Short mmCIF file of C-alpha atoms in Angstrom, two decimals:
data_model
loop_
_atom_site.label_atom_id
_atom_site.label_comp_id
_atom_site.label_asym_id
_atom_site.label_seq_id
_atom_site.Cartn_x
_atom_site.Cartn_y
_atom_site.Cartn_z
CA UNK A 64 0.08 -0.06 -0.09
CA UNK A 65 2.17 2.92 -1.33
CA UNK A 66 1.58 6.24 0.27
CA UNK A 67 0.63 7.78 -2.76
CA UNK A 68 -2.27 5.33 -3.31
CA UNK A 69 -3.71 6.15 0.24
CA UNK A 70 -3.33 9.93 -0.72
CA UNK A 71 -5.34 9.49 -3.87
CA UNK A 72 -7.90 7.35 -1.46
CA UNK A 73 -8.25 10.06 0.73
CA UNK A 74 -8.61 12.96 -1.96
CA UNK A 75 -11.35 10.73 -3.45
CA UNK A 76 -12.76 10.38 0.06
CA UNK A 77 -13.08 14.25 0.28
CA UNK A 78 -14.26 14.69 -3.30
CA UNK A 79 -17.15 12.08 -2.51
CA UNK A 80 -17.72 13.82 0.93
CA UNK A 81 -18.35 17.18 -0.98
CA UNK A 82 -20.50 15.56 -3.69
CA UNK A 83 -22.71 14.01 -0.79
CA UNK A 84 -22.93 17.40 1.32
CA UNK A 85 -24.00 19.35 -2.23
CA UNK A 86 -26.73 16.49 -2.73
CA UNK A 87 -28.23 17.11 1.19
CA UNK A 88 -28.01 20.79 0.12
CA UNK A 89 -29.65 20.76 -3.04
CA UNK A 90 -32.57 18.66 -1.30
CA UNK A 91 -31.53 14.83 -2.22
CA UNK A 92 -31.30 12.07 -0.06
CA UNK A 93 -29.64 12.98 3.16
CA UNK A 94 -26.61 10.62 3.90
CA UNK A 95 -27.17 8.49 0.90
CA UNK A 96 -23.62 8.57 -0.15
CA UNK A 97 -22.34 8.11 3.42
CA UNK A 98 -24.69 5.10 3.74
CA UNK A 99 -23.63 3.62 0.36
CA UNK A 100 -19.99 4.14 1.50
CA UNK A 101 -19.23 6.03 -1.57
CA UNK A 102 -16.45 7.96 -0.17
CA UNK A 103 -14.56 5.01 0.90
CA UNK A 104 -14.56 2.86 -2.19
CA UNK A 105 -10.95 4.07 -3.12
CA UNK A 106 -10.03 2.27 0.15
CA UNK A 107 -11.94 -0.98 -0.68
CA UNK A 108 -9.93 -0.98 -3.71
CA UNK A 109 -6.66 -0.52 -2.08
CA UNK A 110 -7.38 -3.44 0.24
CA UNK A 111 -8.87 -5.50 -2.47
CA UNK A 112 -5.72 -5.08 -4.72
CA UNK A 113 -3.41 -6.27 -1.86
CA UNK A 114 -5.39 -9.56 -1.95
CA UNK A 115 -5.13 -9.94 -5.76
CA UNK A 116 -1.20 -9.22 -5.36
CA UNK A 117 -1.16 -12.10 -2.87
CA UNK A 118 -2.70 -14.50 -5.52
CA UNK A 119 -6.41 -14.05 -5.05
CA UNK A 120 -8.60 -13.97 -7.95
CA UNK A 121 -10.46 -10.77 -8.44
CA UNK A 122 -13.69 -12.90 -9.00
CA UNK A 123 -13.27 -13.88 -5.46
CA UNK A 124 -13.39 -10.60 -3.99
CA UNK A 125 -16.68 -9.34 -3.33
CA UNK A 126 -17.80 -5.98 -2.76
CA UNK A 127 -21.11 -4.13 -2.97
CA UNK A 128 -21.88 -5.27 0.72
CA UNK A 129 -21.95 -8.95 0.46
CA UNK A 130 -24.00 -10.91 3.06
CA UNK A 131 -22.42 -13.10 5.70
CA UNK A 132 -24.39 -15.40 8.07
CA UNK A 133 -24.73 -13.96 11.87
CA UNK A 134 -25.87 -15.75 15.00
CA UNK A 135 -28.10 -13.29 16.87
CA UNK A 136 -29.35 -12.11 13.44
CA UNK A 137 -29.58 -13.97 10.33
CA UNK A 138 -27.17 -12.15 8.43
CA UNK A 139 -24.97 -8.98 8.03
CA UNK A 140 -23.67 -7.13 5.20
CA UNK A 141 -19.82 -6.51 5.09
CA UNK A 142 -18.34 -4.30 2.84
CA UNK A 143 -15.42 -6.32 1.33
CA UNK A 144 -15.51 -10.17 1.48
CA UNK A 145 -12.49 -12.21 0.15
CA UNK A 146 -12.79 -16.06 -0.38
CA UNK A 147 -10.72 -18.69 -1.84
CA UNK A 148 -11.79 -22.10 -3.02
CA UNK A 149 -15.28 -21.45 -0.92
CA UNK A 150 -13.14 -20.73 2.15
CA UNK A 151 -13.96 -17.33 3.85
CA UNK A 152 -10.33 -15.45 3.58
CA UNK A 153 -11.36 -12.02 5.06
CA UNK A 154 -14.17 -10.02 5.86
CA UNK A 155 -13.75 -6.01 6.30
CA UNK A 156 -15.88 -3.09 7.59
CA UNK A 157 -14.96 0.23 6.41
CA UNK A 158 -16.28 3.25 8.48
CA UNK A 159 -15.53 7.00 8.78
CA UNK A 160 -16.31 9.94 10.97
CA UNK A 161 -16.55 13.46 9.23
CA UNK A 162 -17.84 16.21 12.01
CA UNK A 163 -20.45 15.53 14.69
CA UNK A 164 -18.09 13.18 16.48
CA UNK A 165 -19.58 13.83 19.95
CA UNK A 166 -23.06 12.50 18.70
CA UNK A 167 -21.68 9.50 16.52
CA UNK A 168 -18.71 8.11 18.55
CA UNK A 169 -20.83 5.71 20.68
CA UNK A 170 -22.89 4.39 17.57
CA UNK A 171 -19.68 3.74 15.47
CA UNK A 172 -18.30 1.60 18.38
CA UNK A 173 -21.45 -0.32 18.75
CA UNK A 174 -21.55 -0.82 15.15
CA UNK A 175 -18.01 -2.68 15.24
CA UNK A 176 -18.52 -4.41 18.25
CA UNK A 177 -21.84 -5.83 17.49
CA UNK A 178 -20.55 -7.04 13.72
CA UNK A 179 -17.65 -8.62 14.66
CA UNK A 180 -19.42 -10.28 17.88
CA UNK A 181 -22.32 -11.62 15.76
CA UNK A 182 -19.91 -13.27 12.97
CA UNK A 183 -17.79 -14.72 15.76
CA UNK A 184 -20.94 -16.13 17.48
CA UNK A 185 -22.14 -17.72 14.35
CA UNK A 186 -18.66 -19.52 13.86
CA UNK A 187 -18.60 -20.69 17.49
CA UNK A 188 -22.30 -21.88 17.41
CA UNK A 189 -23.14 -23.15 13.74
CA UNK A 190 -19.72 -23.14 12.05
CA UNK A 191 -20.99 -21.66 8.77
CA UNK A 192 -17.20 -20.95 7.66
CA UNK A 193 -16.04 -24.56 8.27
CA UNK A 194 -12.62 -25.41 9.77
CA UNK A 195 -10.72 -22.22 8.69
CA UNK A 196 -11.48 -19.33 11.32
CA UNK A 197 -12.90 -16.13 10.12
CA UNK A 198 -10.46 -13.07 9.88
CA UNK A 199 -11.88 -9.84 10.21
CA UNK A 200 -10.30 -6.28 9.58
CA UNK A 201 -11.64 -2.81 10.29
CA UNK A 202 -10.77 0.26 8.75
CA UNK A 203 -11.47 3.82 9.94
CA UNK A 204 -11.06 6.98 8.62
CA UNK A 205 -11.30 10.03 11.26
CA UNK A 206 -11.56 13.78 10.23
CA UNK A 207 -9.04 15.40 12.42
CA UNK A 208 -10.80 18.75 14.01
CA UNK A 209 -10.24 20.86 17.07
CA UNK A 210 -13.43 18.77 18.45
CA UNK A 211 -11.73 15.55 17.83
CA UNK A 212 -8.42 16.84 19.46
CA UNK A 213 -9.84 18.35 22.77
CA UNK A 214 -8.43 16.34 25.71
CA UNK A 215 -10.14 15.73 29.20
CA UNK A 216 -13.60 14.58 27.59
CA UNK A 217 -15.90 13.62 29.99
CA UNK A 218 -15.84 10.24 31.59
CA UNK A 219 -18.26 10.37 34.55
CA UNK A 220 -20.83 7.50 34.93
CA UNK A 221 -22.82 5.99 37.99
CA UNK A 222 -20.07 3.63 38.21
CA UNK A 223 -16.21 4.06 38.11
CA UNK A 224 -14.90 4.01 34.43
CA UNK A 225 -11.45 2.51 33.08
CA UNK A 226 -9.10 5.05 34.22
CA UNK A 227 -7.14 4.60 30.77
CA UNK A 228 -9.86 6.83 29.45
CA UNK A 229 -9.16 9.53 31.75
CA UNK A 230 -7.96 12.83 29.70
CA UNK A 231 -8.44 11.02 26.36
CA UNK A 232 -9.78 13.18 23.15
CA UNK A 233 -11.73 11.61 20.73
CA UNK A 234 -9.17 10.86 18.35
CA UNK A 235 -7.33 8.92 21.18
CA UNK A 236 -10.64 7.05 22.23
CA UNK A 237 -11.03 5.74 18.56
CA UNK A 238 -7.22 4.91 18.81
CA UNK A 239 -8.08 3.00 22.28
CA UNK A 240 -11.02 1.29 20.55
CA UNK A 241 -9.16 -0.30 17.82
CA UNK A 242 -6.17 -1.09 19.91
CA UNK A 243 -8.47 -3.06 22.11
CA UNK A 244 -10.28 -4.65 19.62
CA UNK A 245 -6.88 -5.83 17.84
CA UNK A 246 -5.64 -6.69 21.36
CA UNK A 247 -8.61 -8.64 22.09
CA UNK A 248 -8.95 -10.31 18.70
CA UNK A 249 -12.65 -8.90 18.11
CA UNK A 250 -10.90 -7.88 14.90
CA UNK A 251 -7.78 -9.51 13.70
CA UNK A 252 -6.11 -6.51 11.70
CA UNK A 253 -7.04 -2.61 11.41
CA UNK A 254 -6.23 0.35 9.64
CA UNK A 255 -6.97 3.87 11.47
CA UNK A 256 -6.23 7.27 9.70
CA UNK A 257 -6.99 10.86 10.50
CA UNK A 258 -7.10 13.31 7.72
CA UNK A 259 -7.76 16.85 7.39
CA UNK A 260 -8.12 19.11 4.47
CA UNK A 261 -7.01 22.84 4.64
CA UNK A 262 -8.16 25.76 3.31
CA UNK A 263 -6.31 25.45 -0.32
CA UNK A 264 -7.66 22.09 -0.71
CA UNK A 265 -4.75 20.25 0.29
CA UNK A 266 -5.50 16.73 2.12
CA UNK A 267 -3.25 15.39 4.88
CA UNK A 268 -3.25 12.40 6.92
CA UNK A 269 -1.65 10.57 9.80
CA UNK A 270 -1.41 6.83 10.99
CA UNK A 271 -1.02 7.34 14.72
CA UNK A 272 -1.65 3.84 15.91
CA UNK A 273 1.37 1.90 14.96
CA UNK A 274 -0.65 -1.45 15.33
CA UNK A 275 -3.18 -0.30 12.74
CA UNK A 276 -1.29 1.31 9.65
CA UNK A 277 -1.09 0.49 6.15
CA UNK A 278 2.19 -1.39 6.19
CA UNK A 279 0.88 -3.48 9.30
CA UNK A 280 -2.23 -4.25 7.25
CA UNK A 281 -0.46 -5.24 4.04
CA UNK A 282 2.01 -7.63 5.92
CA UNK A 283 -1.29 -9.16 7.47
CA UNK A 284 -3.20 -9.97 4.67
CA UNK A 285 0.13 -11.30 3.12
CA UNK A 286 0.35 -13.58 6.24
CA UNK A 287 -3.34 -14.69 5.85
CA UNK A 288 -3.39 -15.85 2.37
CA UNK A 289 -0.34 -17.99 3.13
CA UNK A 290 -2.16 -19.37 6.27
CA UNK A 291 -5.24 -19.91 4.45
CA UNK A 292 -3.45 -21.81 1.38
CA UNK A 293 -1.52 -23.85 3.81
CA UNK A 294 -4.73 -24.83 5.63
CA UNK A 295 -5.98 -26.29 2.41
CA UNK A 296 -2.68 -28.21 1.75
CA UNK A 297 -1.18 -25.98 -0.98
#
């Protein structure tokens, strides 16, 4: 995953976000582009290409929100699903947060946790994916704003909260979410980016979490494909 490809994906991200905002302003369907993940399609393509580079056929890479079985619900759409000889190689979720971080942080967390937990339960109880365990990835793009970077966010609750969250910004909370997802094997791999656009239109980005970078994802994909093929006796 070359930096220039990531840069191009982020520029596409911002262009699509602008188109979606304009559509809303002109009276179009609110949130349609965001719900369709059109602004993240370039990131899906980067990840898909990484699997192709590892020997997965393009016809085995399913985008357009294919369904996978669940346990607490009958099925759930994933953004990118990779197969090899009818084996589930990987399933990915692609999410973003642009503005309104305080209103949507918990929703993003609950969506991510629910998707992974449901699929893990399906495999544990019914084994729809056979002997090769599922491998899940979570990609998240966060707009960097003064609101996401403000420290000392409220942590009070009816009972004592985890002190590790004390003083964290929303950006840091997202990083901690991703760190714990990977550390507890809720997701097997992640990719976390922050991005902002200057007044002159220049787009920049960071990968602040060393366990969830494009490089870590690339290496993990290579290892996963090799492992699946080895499990199939190849």
